[in-house]
Each structure stands twice: as C-alpha cells, then as structure tokens.
Amino acid sequence: MRKYKILFIDDEESIIDGIMGAVTNLFSLKGGYEITYSVLKNRAEIENMNQIAADIVLFDCALGGAALDFGGLDETTFGMELMRRFRENNERTKIIFYSGRFVMKGSQCYDFTNEEMLKLINELHIYKMIPKKAEFIEGAIMEAINEMDAIIMSLEDLREEYKSEGEFLVKGKLYPIDEMIRELKKGTKTGEAFRESVLKMVLTYMMKFGGDEE
C-alpha cells in the first residue's frame, strides 16, 4: 500500500482531526492508500515546517486562533505569507490553500483581490484553492496524489521492494534512498540534480535502445 504524508498548517486541530478521520478511511477503502497527517498550529512547529518532507501541504488562510506573530499582516491573509516562506525552500511540494472564509459567489470563487490571485498562481504555484470542508479536502488530496511525481513514486516502490536499502551517488556524495526521497519532495538542489541525472539516463537509454518493452 502506497503511503503519503500530509501536512496541515491550521490552528483548529480538532476540526482537522474530524475531517481527516473520515478522509483516511475513504482513501484506504477506495484507493488503497495509507494517509498519515500532522497539524502544525504553533510558532515552533510552523518555523520547522521546512524540515518535514511532506507530499502535500494544506495551508489555512485564516489563523486567528494561532499563537503567532502576524508581523503587521491581517490574520485573514497570514496563510499566504506562510506559504511564501514555505515555497522558498520547497519547490515541488503540492500546496493546497483552504479556508472556511472563502466566499463562493458563482463565477467569483474566492474573496481575493486580482493582485492576490496572481501572486498565488504565478509566485506560489498553488495546486488547489478550496473551502474548508471534508468533501473538498478529500477531492483535492486525491487529485494531488494522482498527479504525484513519477520519480518519487518509483523510488518509494524500490524502497518497499528492497526494504529501504540502497544508495545513490550525487555530486560525489552517497544518499540513502529515504534521504533522496526527502530531497526530491523538498525540491532541493541535490534532489533536482538527481532528477536531472535520472531523466538524462532514461532518455539516453531510450534513444539508444528504444522505449518499447514489447
């Protein structure tokens, strides 16, 4: 069973626990996936969020109940600032932005200015923007999982097959398979160098020998 790590940045842990209790059961029954999740809700946890190699991170737009310093920002948009900080060190992790305050108004989906919407799309590469409801969270997580990085999924399959053994040489340094998966999920320079070498190797093989195994 494939495993996925989900991270929530939210100050309402009990609500997330209730939502994810139902979601994890549905994923296990419908998709054969194992979902683990954590909720970061205070300053120390959030400041260390870049150290966690998650497949998907969900940010709450409004964090009014969290013990955080908003730095002069309105609490209803502080989630955007946290996403910006996260994205600086995590290029590939899928981000889902959600809130109970999003306003659904026909063609106008969310209560953001045009400038804020462009920033979310162009700078932060948000995968989905959804209301804070179980059905929307489940659907967004499922879609994100179905579009997971092929190299990461292949490495996870190899890890399962070989029981976490094996190392990869990148720029003169050996990385255990678990560490390389973390580097890839975070989109670090090491992870991107490994990705480039794998793609080059695969494409070179296909040019020389063809890609049809039949």
PDB file of C-alpha atoms in Angstrom:
ATOM      1  CA  MET A   1       0.000   0.000   0.000  1.00  0.00           C
ATOM      2  CA  ARG A   2       1.477   3.340  -1.025  1.00  0.00           C
ATOM      3  CA  LYS A   3       1.937   5.816   1.834  1.00  0.00           C
ATOM      4  CA  TYR A   4       1.522   9.592   1.710  1.00  0.00           C
ATOM      5  CA  LYS A   5       2.445  12.270   4.239  1.00  0.00           C
ATOM      6  CA  ILE A   6       0.015  15.194   4.511  1.00  0.00           C
ATOM      7  CA  LEU A   7       0.795  18.360   6.481  1.00  0.00           C
ATOM      8  CA  PHE A   8      -1.787  20.889   7.706  1.00  0.00           C
ATOM      9  CA  ILE A   9      -0.962  24.437   8.813  1.00  0.00           C
ATOM     10  CA  ASP A  10      -4.050  25.135  10.885  1.00  0.00           C
ATOM     11  CA  ASP A  11      -4.977  26.376  14.355  1.00  0.00           C
ATOM     12  CA  GLU A  12      -8.068  24.171  14.645  1.00  0.00           C
ATOM     13  CA  GLU A  13      -6.597  20.727  15.175  1.00  0.00           C
ATOM     14  CA  SER A  14      -9.835  19.161  16.387  1.00  0.00           C
ATOM     15  CA  ILE A  15     -11.645  20.138  13.183  1.00  0.00           C
ATOM     16  CA  ILE A  16      -8.850  18.708  11.025  1.00  0.00           C
ATOM     17  CA  ASP A  17      -8.839  15.507  13.081  1.00  0.00           C
ATOM     18  CA  GLY A  18     -12.562  15.136  12.444  1.00  0.00           C
ATOM     19  CA  ILE A  19     -12.212  15.750   8.717  1.00  0.00           C
ATOM     20  CA  MET A  20      -9.176  13.519   8.262  1.00  0.00           C
ATOM     21  CA  GLY A  21     -10.685  10.673  10.264  1.00  0.00           C
ATOM     22  CA  ALA A  22     -13.287  10.296   7.537  1.00  0.00           C
ATOM     23  CA  VAL A  23     -10.884  11.077   4.689  1.00  0.00           C
ATOM     24  CA  THR A  24      -8.245   8.500   5.662  1.00  0.00           C
ATOM     25  CA  ASN A  25     -10.886   5.773   5.890  1.00  0.00           C
ATOM     26  CA  LEU A  26     -12.210   6.660   2.452  1.00  0.00           C
ATOM     27  CA  PHE A  27      -8.719   6.625   0.953  1.00  0.00           C
ATOM     28  CA  SER A  28      -7.997   3.220   2.431  1.00  0.00           C
ATOM     29  CA  LEU A  29     -11.258   1.752   1.160  1.00  0.00           C
ATOM     30  CA  LYS A  30     -11.458   3.442  -2.247  1.00  0.00           C
ATOM     31  CA  GLY A  31      -7.868   3.918  -3.301  1.00  0.00           C
ATOM     32  CA  GLY A  32      -5.784   1.527  -1.268  1.00  0.00           C
ATOM     33  CA  TYR A  33      -3.711   4.446   0.025  1.00  0.00           C
ATOM     34  CA  GLU A  34      -2.328   4.922   3.508  1.00  0.00           C
ATOM     35  CA  ILE A  35      -2.518   8.557   4.632  1.00  0.00           C
ATOM     36  CA  THR A  36      -0.679   9.983   7.610  1.00  0.00           C
ATOM     37  CA  TYR A  37      -1.068  13.619   8.587  1.00  0.00           C
ATOM     38  CA  SER A  38       0.175  16.163  11.090  1.00  0.00           C
ATOM     39  CA  VAL A  39      -1.288  19.514  12.155  1.00  0.00           C
ATOM     40  CA  LEU A  40       1.144  22.367  12.858  1.00  0.00           C
ATOM     41  CA  LYS A  41      -0.553  25.027  14.925  1.00  0.00           C
ATOM     42  CA  ASN A  42       2.043  26.982  16.916  1.00  0.00           C
ATOM     43  CA  ARG A  43       5.120  29.078  16.228  1.00  0.00           C
ATOM     44  CA  ALA A  44       7.784  26.429  16.940  1.00  0.00           C
ATOM     45  CA  GLU A  45       6.109  23.799  14.785  1.00  0.00           C
ATOM     46  CA  ILE A  46       5.473  26.150  11.877  1.00  0.00           C
ATOM     47  CA  GLU A  47       9.007  27.541  11.949  1.00  0.00           C
ATOM     48  CA  ASN A  48      10.257  23.964  11.490  1.00  0.00           C
ATOM     49  CA  MET A  49       7.801  23.037   8.744  1.00  0.00           C
ATOM     50  CA  ASN A  50      10.512  23.182   6.065  1.00  0.00           C
ATOM     51  CA  GLN A  51      12.232  20.245   7.769  1.00  0.00           C
ATOM     52  CA  ILE A  52       9.267  17.945   7.120  1.00  0.00           C
ATOM     53  CA  ALA A  53       9.250  16.121   3.782  1.00  0.00           C
ATOM     54  CA  ALA A  54       5.534  16.038   3.033  1.00  0.00           C
ATOM     55  CA  ASP A  55       3.812  15.034  -0.180  1.00  0.00           C
ATOM     56  CA  ILE A  56       1.088  17.662   0.218  1.00  0.00           C
ATOM     57  CA  VAL A  57       0.810  20.700   2.490  1.00  0.00           C
ATOM     58  CA  LEU A  58      -2.526  22.369   3.229  1.00  0.00           C
ATOM     59  CA  PHE A  59      -2.492  25.960   4.479  1.00  0.00           C
ATOM     60  CA  ASP A  60      -5.424  27.569   6.237  1.00  0.00           C
ATOM     61  CA  CYS A  61      -5.965  31.117   5.003  1.00  0.00           C
ATOM     62  CA  ALA A  62      -7.069  32.448   8.408  1.00  0.00           C
ATOM     63  CA  LEU A  63      -5.077  31.610  11.536  1.00  0.00           C
ATOM     64  CA  GLY A  64      -6.738  33.863  14.056  1.00  0.00           C
ATOM     65  CA  GLY A  65      -6.527  31.382  16.931  1.00  0.00           C
ATOM     66  CA  ALA A  66      -2.849  30.505  16.496  1.00  0.00           C
ATOM     67  CA  ALA A  67      -0.154  31.824  18.840  1.00  0.00           C
ATOM     68  CA  LEU A  68       1.702  33.549  16.005  1.00  0.00           C
ATOM     69  CA  ASP A  69       3.222  36.919  15.296  1.00  0.00           C
ATOM     70  CA  PHE A  70       1.476  38.188  12.183  1.00  0.00           C
ATOM     71  CA  GLY A  71       4.176  40.815  11.610  1.00  0.00           C
ATOM     72  CA  GLY A  72       1.685  43.565  10.857  1.00  0.00           C
ATOM     73  CA  LEU A  73      -0.289  41.360   8.471  1.00  0.00           C
ATOM     74  CA  ASP A  74      -4.002  40.796   8.780  1.00  0.00           C
ATOM     75  CA  GLU A  75      -4.692  37.387  10.319  1.00  0.00           C
ATOM     76  CA  THR A  76      -7.074  36.520   7.460  1.00  0.00           C
ATOM     77  CA  THR A  77      -4.206  36.578   4.940  1.00  0.00           C
ATOM     78  CA  PHE A  78      -1.341  35.350   7.101  1.00  0.00           C
ATOM     79  CA  GLY A  79      -1.645  31.928   5.489  1.00  0.00           C
ATOM     80  CA  MET A  80      -0.416  33.486   2.244  1.00  0.00           C
ATOM     81  CA  GLU A  81       2.734  34.743   3.969  1.00  0.00           C
ATOM     82  CA  LEU A  82       3.398  31.312   5.465  1.00  0.00           C
ATOM     83  CA  MET A  83       3.018  29.735   2.028  1.00  0.00           C
ATOM     84  CA  ARG A  84       5.525  32.192   0.598  1.00  0.00           C
ATOM     85  CA  ARG A  85       8.063  31.251   3.280  1.00  0.00           C
ATOM     86  CA  PHE A  86       7.432  27.558   2.714  1.00  0.00           C
ATOM     87  CA  ARG A  87       7.745  27.803  -1.060  1.00  0.00           C
ATOM     88  CA  GLU A  88      11.154  29.453  -0.773  1.00  0.00           C
ATOM     89  CA  ASN A  89      12.613  26.120   0.343  1.00  0.00           C
ATOM     90  CA  ASN A  90      10.133  23.645  -1.129  1.00  0.00           C
ATOM     91  CA  GLU A  91       9.862  23.935  -4.879  1.00  0.00           C
ATOM     92  CA  ARG A  92       7.902  20.771  -5.640  1.00  0.00           C
ATOM     93  CA  THR A  93       5.622  20.031  -2.693  1.00  0.00           C
ATOM     94  CA  LYS A  94       1.988  20.385  -3.742  1.00  0.00           C
ATOM     95  CA  ILE A  95       0.261  23.208  -1.845  1.00  0.00           C
ATOM     96  CA  ILE A  96      -3.480  23.321  -1.214  1.00  0.00           C
ATOM     97  CA  PHE A  97      -4.889  26.596   0.130  1.00  0.00           C
ATOM     98  CA  TYR A  98      -8.156  26.369   2.027  1.00  0.00           C
ATOM     99  CA  SER A  99     -10.365  28.342   4.381  1.00  0.00           C
ATOM    100  CA  GLY A 100     -13.785  28.405   5.944  1.00  0.00           C
ATOM    101  CA  ARG A 101     -13.906  32.087   4.941  1.00  0.00           C
ATOM    102  CA  PHE A 102     -13.661  31.574   1.192  1.00  0.00           C
ATOM    103  CA  VAL A 103     -16.761  33.056  -0.408  1.00  0.00           C
ATOM    104  CA  MET A 104     -18.458  31.076  -3.160  1.00  0.00           C
ATOM    105  CA  LYS A 105     -20.231  33.552  -5.446  1.00  0.00           C
ATOM    106  CA  GLY A 106     -20.952  31.948  -8.773  1.00  0.00           C
ATOM    107  CA  SER A 107     -18.084  32.731 -11.137  1.00  0.00           C
ATOM    108  CA  GLN A 108     -16.244  34.634  -8.380  1.00  0.00           C
ATOM    109  CA  CYS A 109     -14.922  31.687  -6.394  1.00  0.00           C
ATOM    110  CA  TYR A 110     -12.835  33.345  -3.712  1.00  0.00           C
ATOM    111  CA  ASP A 111     -12.782  36.625  -1.873  1.00  0.00           C
ATOM    112  CA  PHE A 112      -9.322  37.787  -3.051  1.00  0.00           C
ATOM    113  CA  THR A 113      -8.122  40.787  -4.995  1.00  0.00           C
ATOM    114  CA  ASN A 114      -6.814  40.261  -8.529  1.00  0.00           C
ATOM    115  CA  GLU A 115      -3.289  41.035  -7.305  1.00  0.00           C
ATOM    116  CA  GLU A 116      -3.535  38.378  -4.584  1.00  0.00           C
ATOM    117  CA  MET A 117      -4.852  35.806  -7.029  1.00  0.00           C
ATOM    118  CA  LEU A 118      -1.994  36.456  -9.465  1.00  0.00           C
ATOM    119  CA  LYS A 119       0.530  36.083  -6.652  1.00  0.00           C
ATOM    120  CA  LEU A 120      -0.958  32.752  -5.628  1.00  0.00           C
ATOM    121  CA  ILE A 121      -0.836  31.448  -9.188  1.00  0.00           C
ATOM    122  CA  ASN A 122       2.404  32.932 -10.511  1.00  0.00           C
ATOM    123  CA  GLU A 123       4.640  33.062  -7.451  1.00  0.00           C
ATOM    124  CA  LEU A 124       3.435  30.342  -5.121  1.00  0.00           C
ATOM    125  CA  HIS A 125       2.163  27.761  -7.648  1.00  0.00           C
ATOM    126  CA  ILE A 126      -0.853  26.791  -5.595  1.00  0.00           C
ATOM    127  CA  TYR A 127      -2.230  23.431  -6.684  1.00  0.00           C
ATOM    128  CA  LYS A 128      -5.790  23.984  -5.430  1.00  0.00           C
ATOM    129  CA  MET A 129      -7.863  26.577  -3.565  1.00  0.00           C
ATOM    130  CA  ILE A 130     -10.792  25.030  -1.721  1.00  0.00           C
ATOM    131  CA  PRO A 131     -13.314  25.646   1.072  1.00  0.00           C
ATOM    132  CA  LYS A 132     -12.575  24.016   4.432  1.00  0.00           C
ATOM    133  CA  LYS A 133     -14.974  21.122   4.046  1.00  0.00           C
ATOM    134  CA  ALA A 134     -14.337  17.381   4.076  1.00  0.00           C
ATOM    135  CA  GLU A 135     -15.544  16.702   0.541  1.00  0.00           C
ATOM    136  CA  PHE A 136     -13.346  19.428  -0.951  1.00  0.00           C
ATOM    137  CA  ILE A 137     -10.285  18.384   1.071  1.00  0.00           C
ATOM    138  CA  GLU A 138     -10.722  14.738   0.117  1.00  0.00           C
ATOM    139  CA  GLY A 139     -11.118  15.569  -3.570  1.00  0.00           C
ATOM    140  CA  ALA A 140      -8.114  17.905  -3.647  1.00  0.00           C
ATOM    141  CA  ILE A 141      -5.846  15.413  -1.864  1.00  0.00           C
ATOM    142  CA  MET A 142      -6.937  12.613  -4.206  1.00  0.00           C
ATOM    143  CA  GLU A 143      -6.231  14.724  -7.291  1.00  0.00           C
ATOM    144  CA  ALA A 144      -2.833  15.749  -5.925  1.00  0.00           C
ATOM    145  CA  ILE A 145      -1.918  12.122  -5.210  1.00  0.00           C
ATOM    146  CA  ASN A 146      -2.938  11.092  -8.719  1.00  0.00           C
ATOM    147  CA  GLU A 147      -0.513  13.685 -10.092  1.00  0.00           C
ATOM    148  CA  MET A 148       2.435  12.794  -7.866  1.00  0.00           C
ATOM    149  CA  ASP A 149       5.957  12.910  -9.242  1.00  0.00           C
ATOM    150  CA  ALA A 150       6.802   9.711 -11.141  1.00  0.00           C
ATOM    151  CA  ILE A 151      10.425   9.626  -9.969  1.00  0.00           C
ATOM    152  CA  ILE A 152       9.432   9.920  -6.301  1.00  0.00           C
ATOM    153  CA  MET A 153       6.789   7.198  -6.669  1.00  0.00           C
ATOM    154  CA  SER A 154       9.291   4.897  -8.396  1.00  0.00           C
ATOM    155  CA  LEU A 155      11.819   5.413  -5.617  1.00  0.00           C
ATOM    156  CA  GLU A 156       9.167   4.659  -2.999  1.00  0.00           C
ATOM    157  CA  ASP A 157       8.318   1.444  -4.827  1.00  0.00           C
ATOM    158  CA  LEU A 158      12.022   0.497  -4.895  1.00  0.00           C
ATOM    159  CA  ARG A 159      12.320   1.302  -1.193  1.00  0.00           C
ATOM    160  CA  GLU A 160       9.435  -1.033  -0.459  1.00  0.00           C
ATOM    161  CA  GLU A 161      10.860  -3.758  -2.676  1.00  0.00           C
ATOM    162  CA  TYR A 162      14.381  -3.569  -1.273  1.00  0.00           C
ATOM    163  CA  LYS A 163      13.383  -2.741   2.323  1.00  0.00           C
ATOM    164  CA  SER A 164      14.893   0.769   2.371  1.00  0.00           C
ATOM    165  CA  GLU A 165      18.335  -0.445   1.262  1.00  0.00           C
ATOM    166  CA  GLY A 166      20.361   1.182  -1.493  1.00  0.00           C
ATOM    167  CA  GLU A 167      22.185   4.455  -2.025  1.00  0.00           C
ATOM    168  CA  PHE A 168      22.560   6.995  -4.812  1.00  0.00           C
ATOM    169  CA  LEU A 169      25.691   8.940  -5.712  1.00  0.00           C
ATOM    170  CA  VAL A 170      25.042  12.645  -6.377  1.00  0.00           C
ATOM    171  CA  LYS A 171      27.925  15.081  -6.806  1.00  0.00           C
ATOM    172  CA  GLY A 172      30.362  12.821  -5.027  1.00  0.00           C
ATOM    173  CA  LYS A 173      28.147  12.037  -2.022  1.00  0.00           C
ATOM    174  CA  LEU A 174      26.123   8.907  -1.282  1.00  0.00           C
ATOM    175  CA  TYR A 175      22.481   9.378  -0.256  1.00  0.00           C
ATOM    176  CA  PRO A 176      20.351   6.563   1.239  1.00  0.00           C
ATOM    177  CA  ILE A 177      17.068   6.085  -0.599  1.00  0.00           C
ATOM    178  CA  ASP A 178      14.975   7.593   2.241  1.00  0.00           C
ATOM    179  CA  GLU A 179      17.118  10.724   2.264  1.00  0.00           C
ATOM    180  CA  MET A 180      16.958  11.054  -1.524  1.00  0.00           C
ATOM    181  CA  ILE A 181      13.153  10.842  -1.426  1.00  0.00           C
ATOM    182  CA  ARG A 182      13.120  13.697   1.107  1.00  0.00           C
ATOM    183  CA  GLU A 183      15.439  15.768  -1.105  1.00  0.00           C
ATOM    184  CA  LEU A 184      13.174  15.224  -4.098  1.00  0.00           C
ATOM    185  CA  LYS A 185       9.998  16.092  -2.217  1.00  0.00           C
ATOM    186  CA  LYS A 186      11.516  19.339  -0.977  1.00  0.00           C
ATOM    187  CA  GLY A 187      12.930  20.212  -4.382  1.00  0.00           C
ATOM    188  CA  THR A 188      16.448  20.858  -3.046  1.00  0.00           C
ATOM    189  CA  LYS A 189      19.492  21.345  -5.269  1.00  0.00           C
ATOM    190  CA  THR A 190      20.538  17.779  -4.506  1.00  0.00           C
ATOM    191  CA  GLY A 191      17.107  16.451  -5.387  1.00  0.00           C
ATOM    192  CA  GLU A 192      16.975  18.414  -8.628  1.00  0.00           C
ATOM    193  CA  ALA A 193      20.495  17.247  -9.593  1.00  0.00           C
ATOM    194  CA  PHE A 194      19.391  13.652  -9.020  1.00  0.00           C
ATOM    195  CA  ARG A 195      16.214  14.218 -11.037  1.00  0.00           C
ATOM    196  CA  GLU A 196      18.208  15.646 -13.930  1.00  0.00           C
ATOM    197  CA  SER A 197      20.626  12.703 -13.935  1.00  0.00           C
ATOM    198  CA  VAL A 198      17.786  10.151 -13.857  1.00  0.00           C
ATOM    199  CA  LEU A 199      15.924  11.810 -16.723  1.00  0.00           C
ATOM    200  CA  LYS A 200      19.111  12.102 -18.780  1.00  0.00           C
ATOM    201  CA  MET A 201      19.915   8.431 -18.176  1.00  0.00           C
ATOM    202  CA  VAL A 202      16.402   7.292 -19.134  1.00  0.00           C
ATOM    203  CA  LEU A 203      16.257   9.439 -22.266  1.00  0.00           C
ATOM    204  CA  THR A 204      19.741   8.317 -23.333  1.00  0.00           C
ATOM    205  CA  TYR A 205      18.702   4.689 -22.929  1.00  0.00           C
ATOM    206  CA  MET A 206      15.513   5.254 -24.925  1.00  0.00           C
ATOM    207  CA  MET A 207      17.409   6.987 -27.748  1.00  0.00           C
ATOM    208  CA  LYS A 208      19.892   4.137 -27.996  1.00  0.00           C
ATOM    209  CA  PHE A 209      17.680   1.137 -27.415  1.00  0.00           C
ATOM    210  CA  GLY A 210      14.087   2.350 -27.807  1.00  0.00           C
ATOM    211  CA  GLY A 211      11.447   2.631 -25.116  1.00  0.00           C
ATOM    212  CA  ASP A 212       9.091  -0.169 -26.198  1.00  0.00           C
ATOM    213  CA  GLU A 213       9.495  -3.229 -23.997  1.00  0.00           C
ATOM    214  CA  GLU A 214       7.091  -5.384 -26.037  1.00  0.00           C
TER     215      GLU A 214
END
